mmCIF file of C-alpha atoms and ligand atoms in Angstrom:
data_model
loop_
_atom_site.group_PDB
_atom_site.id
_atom_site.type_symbol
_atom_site.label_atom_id
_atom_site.label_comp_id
_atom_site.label_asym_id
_atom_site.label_seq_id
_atom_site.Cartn_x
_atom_site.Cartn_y
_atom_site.Cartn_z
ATOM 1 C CA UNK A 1106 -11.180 31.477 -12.192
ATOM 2 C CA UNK A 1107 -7.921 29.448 -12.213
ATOM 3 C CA UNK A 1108 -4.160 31.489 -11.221
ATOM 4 C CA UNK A 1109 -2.406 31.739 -14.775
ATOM 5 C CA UNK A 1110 0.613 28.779 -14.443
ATOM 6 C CA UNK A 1111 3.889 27.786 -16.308
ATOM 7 C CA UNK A 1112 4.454 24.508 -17.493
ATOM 8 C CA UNK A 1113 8.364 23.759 -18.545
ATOM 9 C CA UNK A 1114 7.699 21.012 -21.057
ATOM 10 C CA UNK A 1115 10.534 18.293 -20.954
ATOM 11 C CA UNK A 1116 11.014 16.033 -24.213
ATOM 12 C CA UNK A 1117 13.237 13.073 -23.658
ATOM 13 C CA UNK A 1118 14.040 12.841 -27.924
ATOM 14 C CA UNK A 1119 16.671 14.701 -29.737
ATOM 15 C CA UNK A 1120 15.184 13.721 -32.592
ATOM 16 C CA UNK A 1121 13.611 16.850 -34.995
ATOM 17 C CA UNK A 1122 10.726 14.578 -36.005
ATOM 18 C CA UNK A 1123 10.247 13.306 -32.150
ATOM 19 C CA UNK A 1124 6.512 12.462 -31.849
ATOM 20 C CA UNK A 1125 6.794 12.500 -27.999
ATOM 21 C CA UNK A 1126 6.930 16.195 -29.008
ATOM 22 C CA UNK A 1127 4.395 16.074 -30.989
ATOM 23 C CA UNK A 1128 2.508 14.996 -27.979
ATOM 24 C CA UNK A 1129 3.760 17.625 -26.299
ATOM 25 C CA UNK A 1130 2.172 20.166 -28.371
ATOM 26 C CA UNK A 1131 -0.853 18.184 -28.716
ATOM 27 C CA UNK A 1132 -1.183 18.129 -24.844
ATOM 28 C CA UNK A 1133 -0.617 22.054 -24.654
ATOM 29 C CA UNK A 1134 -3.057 22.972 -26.954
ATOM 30 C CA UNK A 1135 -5.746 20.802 -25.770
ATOM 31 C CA UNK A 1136 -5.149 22.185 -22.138
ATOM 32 C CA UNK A 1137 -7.180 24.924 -20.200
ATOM 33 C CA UNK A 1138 -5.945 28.442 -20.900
ATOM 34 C CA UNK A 1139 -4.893 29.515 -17.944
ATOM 35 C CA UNK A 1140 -1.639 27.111 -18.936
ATOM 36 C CA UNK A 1141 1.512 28.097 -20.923
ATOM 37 C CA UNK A 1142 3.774 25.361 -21.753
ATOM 38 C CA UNK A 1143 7.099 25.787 -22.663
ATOM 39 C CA UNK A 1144 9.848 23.532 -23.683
ATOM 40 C CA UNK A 1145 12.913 23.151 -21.827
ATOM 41 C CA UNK A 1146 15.784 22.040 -24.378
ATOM 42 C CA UNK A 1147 17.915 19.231 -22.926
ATOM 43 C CA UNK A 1148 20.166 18.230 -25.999
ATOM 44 C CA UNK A 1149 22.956 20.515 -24.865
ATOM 45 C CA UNK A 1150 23.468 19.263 -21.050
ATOM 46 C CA UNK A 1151 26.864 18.090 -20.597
ATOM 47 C CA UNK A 1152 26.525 14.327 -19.291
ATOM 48 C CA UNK A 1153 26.162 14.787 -15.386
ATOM 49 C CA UNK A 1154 29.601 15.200 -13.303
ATOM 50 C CA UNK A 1155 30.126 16.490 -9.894
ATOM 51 C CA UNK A 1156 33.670 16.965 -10.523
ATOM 52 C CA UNK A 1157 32.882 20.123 -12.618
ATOM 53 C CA UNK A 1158 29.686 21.224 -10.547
ATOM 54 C CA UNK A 1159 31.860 24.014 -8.904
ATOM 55 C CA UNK A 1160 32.152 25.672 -12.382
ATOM 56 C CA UNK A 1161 28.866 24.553 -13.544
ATOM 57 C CA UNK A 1162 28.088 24.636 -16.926
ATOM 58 C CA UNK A 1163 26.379 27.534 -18.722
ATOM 59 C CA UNK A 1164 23.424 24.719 -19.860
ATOM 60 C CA UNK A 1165 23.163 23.258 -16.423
ATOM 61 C CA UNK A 1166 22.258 26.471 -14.948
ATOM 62 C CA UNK A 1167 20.057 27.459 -17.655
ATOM 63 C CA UNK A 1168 18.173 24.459 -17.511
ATOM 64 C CA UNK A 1169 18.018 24.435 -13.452
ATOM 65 C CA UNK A 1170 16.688 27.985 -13.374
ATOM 66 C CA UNK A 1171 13.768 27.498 -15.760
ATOM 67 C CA UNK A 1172 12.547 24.629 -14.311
ATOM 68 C CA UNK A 1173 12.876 26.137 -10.843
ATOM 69 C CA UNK A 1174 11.025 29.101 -12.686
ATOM 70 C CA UNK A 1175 8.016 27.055 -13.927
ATOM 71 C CA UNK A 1176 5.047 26.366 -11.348
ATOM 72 C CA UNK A 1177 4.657 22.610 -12.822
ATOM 73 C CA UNK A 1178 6.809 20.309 -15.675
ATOM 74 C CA UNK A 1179 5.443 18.353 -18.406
ATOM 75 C CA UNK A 1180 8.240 15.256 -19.260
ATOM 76 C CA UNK A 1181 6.897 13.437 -22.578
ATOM 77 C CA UNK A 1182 9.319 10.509 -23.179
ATOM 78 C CA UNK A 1183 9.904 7.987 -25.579
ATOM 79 C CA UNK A 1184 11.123 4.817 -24.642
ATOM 80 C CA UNK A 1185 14.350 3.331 -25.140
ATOM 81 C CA UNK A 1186 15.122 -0.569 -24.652
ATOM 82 C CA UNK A 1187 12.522 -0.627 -21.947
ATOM 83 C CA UNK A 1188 13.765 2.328 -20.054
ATOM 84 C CA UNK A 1189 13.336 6.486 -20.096
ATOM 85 C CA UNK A 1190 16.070 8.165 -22.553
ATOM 86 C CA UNK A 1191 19.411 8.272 -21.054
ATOM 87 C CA UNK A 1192 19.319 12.348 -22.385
ATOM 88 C CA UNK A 1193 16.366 12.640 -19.670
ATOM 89 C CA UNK A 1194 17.773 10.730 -17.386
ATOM 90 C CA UNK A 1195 20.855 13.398 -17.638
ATOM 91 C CA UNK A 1196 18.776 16.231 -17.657
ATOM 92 C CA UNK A 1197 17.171 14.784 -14.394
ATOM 93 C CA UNK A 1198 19.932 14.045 -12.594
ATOM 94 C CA UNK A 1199 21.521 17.531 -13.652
ATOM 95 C CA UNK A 1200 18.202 19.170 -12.021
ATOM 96 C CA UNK A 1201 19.400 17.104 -8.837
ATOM 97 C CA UNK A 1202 22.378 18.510 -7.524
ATOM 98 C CA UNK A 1203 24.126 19.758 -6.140
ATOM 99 C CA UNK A 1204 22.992 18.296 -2.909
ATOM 100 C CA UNK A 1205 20.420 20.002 -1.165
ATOM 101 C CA UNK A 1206 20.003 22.498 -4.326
ATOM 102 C CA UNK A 1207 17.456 20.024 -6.382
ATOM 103 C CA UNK A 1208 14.621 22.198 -8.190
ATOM 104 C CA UNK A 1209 12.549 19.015 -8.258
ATOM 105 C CA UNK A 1210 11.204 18.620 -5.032
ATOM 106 C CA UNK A 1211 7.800 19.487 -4.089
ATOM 107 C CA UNK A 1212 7.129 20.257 -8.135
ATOM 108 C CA UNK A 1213 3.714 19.260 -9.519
ATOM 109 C CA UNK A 1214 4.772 16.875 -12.774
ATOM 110 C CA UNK A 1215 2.831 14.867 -15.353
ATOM 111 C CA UNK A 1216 4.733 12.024 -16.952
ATOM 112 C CA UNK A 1217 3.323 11.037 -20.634
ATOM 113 C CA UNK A 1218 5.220 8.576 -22.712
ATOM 114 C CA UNK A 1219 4.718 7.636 -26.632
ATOM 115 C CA UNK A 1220 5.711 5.058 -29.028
ATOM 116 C CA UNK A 1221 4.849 3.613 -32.209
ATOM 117 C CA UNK A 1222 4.698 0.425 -30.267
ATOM 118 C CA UNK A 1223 1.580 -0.822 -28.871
ATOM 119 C CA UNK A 1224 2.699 -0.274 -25.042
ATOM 120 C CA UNK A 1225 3.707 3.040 -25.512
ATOM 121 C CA UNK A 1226 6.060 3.171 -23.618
ATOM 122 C CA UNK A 1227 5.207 1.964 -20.498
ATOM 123 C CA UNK A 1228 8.678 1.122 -18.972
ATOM 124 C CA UNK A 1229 9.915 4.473 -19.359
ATOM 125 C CA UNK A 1230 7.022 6.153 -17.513
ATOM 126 C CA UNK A 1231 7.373 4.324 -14.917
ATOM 127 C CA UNK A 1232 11.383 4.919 -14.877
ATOM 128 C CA UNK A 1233 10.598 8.235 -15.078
ATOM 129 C CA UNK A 1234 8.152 7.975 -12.240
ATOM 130 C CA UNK A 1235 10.344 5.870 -10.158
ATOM 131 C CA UNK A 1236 13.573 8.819 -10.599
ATOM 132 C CA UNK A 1237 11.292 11.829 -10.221
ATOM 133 C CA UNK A 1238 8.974 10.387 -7.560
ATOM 134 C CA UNK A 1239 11.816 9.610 -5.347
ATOM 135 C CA UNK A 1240 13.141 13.301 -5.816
ATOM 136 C CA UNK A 1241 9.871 14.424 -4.755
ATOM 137 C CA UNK A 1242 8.164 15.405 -7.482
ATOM 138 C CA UNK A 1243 4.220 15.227 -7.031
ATOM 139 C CA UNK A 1244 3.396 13.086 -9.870
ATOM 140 C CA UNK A 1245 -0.362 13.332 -11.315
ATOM 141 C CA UNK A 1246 -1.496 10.427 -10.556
ATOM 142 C CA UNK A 1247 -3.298 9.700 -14.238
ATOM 143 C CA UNK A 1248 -1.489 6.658 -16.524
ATOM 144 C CA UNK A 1249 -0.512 8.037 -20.090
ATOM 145 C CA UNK A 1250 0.967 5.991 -22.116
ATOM 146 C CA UNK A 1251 0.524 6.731 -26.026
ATOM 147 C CA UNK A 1252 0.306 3.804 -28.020
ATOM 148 C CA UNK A 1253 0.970 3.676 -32.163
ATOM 149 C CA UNK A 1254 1.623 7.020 -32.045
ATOM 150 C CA UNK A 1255 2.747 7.721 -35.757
ATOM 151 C CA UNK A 1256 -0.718 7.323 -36.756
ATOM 152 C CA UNK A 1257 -1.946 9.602 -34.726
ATOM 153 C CA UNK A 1258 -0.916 12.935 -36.265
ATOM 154 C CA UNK A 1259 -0.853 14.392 -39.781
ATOM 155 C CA UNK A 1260 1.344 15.881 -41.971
ATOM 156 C CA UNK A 1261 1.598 19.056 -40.195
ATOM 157 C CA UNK A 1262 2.008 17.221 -36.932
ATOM 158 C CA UNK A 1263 -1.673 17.778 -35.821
ATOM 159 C CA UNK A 1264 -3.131 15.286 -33.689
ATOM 160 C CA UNK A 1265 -6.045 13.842 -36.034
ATOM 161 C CA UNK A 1266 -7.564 11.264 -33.887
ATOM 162 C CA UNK A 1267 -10.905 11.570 -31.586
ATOM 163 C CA UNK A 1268 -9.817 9.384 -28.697
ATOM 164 C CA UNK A 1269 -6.460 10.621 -28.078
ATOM 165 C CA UNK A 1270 -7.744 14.030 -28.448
ATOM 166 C CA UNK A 1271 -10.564 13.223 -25.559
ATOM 167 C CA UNK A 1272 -7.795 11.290 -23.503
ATOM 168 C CA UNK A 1273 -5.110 14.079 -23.662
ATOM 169 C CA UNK A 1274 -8.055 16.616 -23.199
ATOM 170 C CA UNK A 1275 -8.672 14.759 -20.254
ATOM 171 C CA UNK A 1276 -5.182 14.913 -19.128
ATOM 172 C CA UNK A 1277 -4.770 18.526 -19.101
ATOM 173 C CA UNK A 1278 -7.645 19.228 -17.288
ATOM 174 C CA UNK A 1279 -6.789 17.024 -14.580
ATOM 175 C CA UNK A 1280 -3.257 18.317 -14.660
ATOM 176 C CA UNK A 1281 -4.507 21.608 -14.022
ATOM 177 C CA UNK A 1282 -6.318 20.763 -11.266
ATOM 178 C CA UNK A 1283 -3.383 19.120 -9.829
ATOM 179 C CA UNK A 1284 -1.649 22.196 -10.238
ATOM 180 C CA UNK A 1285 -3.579 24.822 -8.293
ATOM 181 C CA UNK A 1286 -3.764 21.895 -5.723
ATOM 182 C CA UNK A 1287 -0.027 21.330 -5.511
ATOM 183 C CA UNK A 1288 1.802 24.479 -6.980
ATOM 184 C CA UNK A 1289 3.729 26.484 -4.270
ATOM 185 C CA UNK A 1290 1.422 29.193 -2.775
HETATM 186 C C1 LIG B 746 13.535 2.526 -29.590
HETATM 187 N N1 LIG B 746 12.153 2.367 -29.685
HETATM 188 C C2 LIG B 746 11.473 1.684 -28.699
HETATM 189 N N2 LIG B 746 10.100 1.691 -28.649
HETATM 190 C C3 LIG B 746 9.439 1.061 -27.640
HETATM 191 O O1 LIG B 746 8.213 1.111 -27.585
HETATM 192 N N3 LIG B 746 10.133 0.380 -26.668
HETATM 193 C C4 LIG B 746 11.499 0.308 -26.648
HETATM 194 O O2 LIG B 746 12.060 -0.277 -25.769
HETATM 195 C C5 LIG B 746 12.202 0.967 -27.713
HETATM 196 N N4 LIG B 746 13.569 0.958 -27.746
HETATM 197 C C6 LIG B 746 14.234 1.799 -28.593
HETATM 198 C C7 LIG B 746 15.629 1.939 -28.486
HETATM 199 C C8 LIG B 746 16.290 2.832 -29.305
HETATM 200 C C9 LIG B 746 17.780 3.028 -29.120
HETATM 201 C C10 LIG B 746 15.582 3.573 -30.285
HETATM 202 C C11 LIG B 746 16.313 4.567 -31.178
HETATM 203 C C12 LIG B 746 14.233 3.412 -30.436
HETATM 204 C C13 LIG B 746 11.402 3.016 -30.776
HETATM 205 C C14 LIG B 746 10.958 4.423 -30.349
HETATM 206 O O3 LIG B 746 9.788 4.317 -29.589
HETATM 207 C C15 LIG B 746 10.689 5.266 -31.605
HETATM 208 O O4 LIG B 746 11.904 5.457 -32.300
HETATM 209 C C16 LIG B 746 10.044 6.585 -31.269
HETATM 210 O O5 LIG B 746 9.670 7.252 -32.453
HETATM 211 C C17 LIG B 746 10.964 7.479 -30.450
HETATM 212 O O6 LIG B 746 10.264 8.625 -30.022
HETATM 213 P P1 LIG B 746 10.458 10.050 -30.699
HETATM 214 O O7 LIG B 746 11.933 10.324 -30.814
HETATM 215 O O8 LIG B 746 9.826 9.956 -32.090
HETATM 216 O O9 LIG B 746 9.738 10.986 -29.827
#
């Protein structure tokens, strides 16, 4: 029997309507149980600044401590002009510093991106990869890239289709595997 583990759930859209969240919550529900996801909010992170990191802002710390908190982070992403969202590249970089203090390292992560596009988003997972991998994040290494997205759901933002519900399926079950193999002990 799997350890019960946290999942903070990173969404790199402000928007209300984001499907990446959508995918999110698709992803969470299709998961094994022993898996809570949670969503980290990142739409109220002050742009990054070391000039104000000795007073740190209320956010910042919030969103350091419950991603330190979580045993494993979900980042769903859309993708903007061919690279990750510059909110999640803030939120990121906040989650960095201050030097020696990142709460990325060692973390077991799963990087999903969607678009309505047929790519789906394939440059920003791999920008995503490419920031968190060097801050030593232990990537699942599993390609998810969501393609057409928007016709994937219904009205009540249920995912509808067969194949992404086997391929997400998929995804959480080898997430967490990768998770009792990588969590901290
Ligand atoms: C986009 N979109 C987009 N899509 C894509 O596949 N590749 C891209 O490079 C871009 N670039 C881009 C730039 C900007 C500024 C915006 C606003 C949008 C479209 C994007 O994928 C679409 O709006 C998604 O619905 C965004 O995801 P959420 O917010 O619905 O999760």
């Amino acid at each position: 029997m799997s350890q019960n583990r946290t999942v903070a759930v990173i969404v790199g859209s402000l928007s209300k309507d984001s499907v990446n969240r959508k995918v999110a919550k698709a992803i969470a529900a299709l998961a094994p149980a022993n898996l809570t996801f949670t969503e980290v909010a990142i739409g109220d992170l002050a742009f990054y600044n070391p000039d104000i990191e000795s007073e740190a802002p209320a956010p910042w710390t919030t969103f350091r401590e419950a991603i330190k908190a979580a045993d494993a982070v979900l980042v769903v992403t859309p993708e903007y002009n061919r690279t990750m969202t510059a909110v999640l590249k803030n939120a990121i970089d906040v989650g960095s510093r201050p030097w020696g203090h990142s709460i990325w390292a060692g973390k077991p992560g799963a990087i999903v991106s969607a678009s309505p596009g047929g790519v789906g988003g394939f440059g920003a997972n791999h920008n995503a990869r490419q920031a968190l991998g060097a801050l030593g994040v232990a990537i699942l290494p599993f390609e998810a890239y969501v393609g057409a997205a928007h016709t994937l759901f219904n009205e009540a933002g249920e995912l509808t289709n067969d194949a992404s519900k086997a391929f997400l399926g998929e995804l959480g079950l080898k997430f967490a595997d990768w998770i009792e193999r990588n969590a901290a002990k």
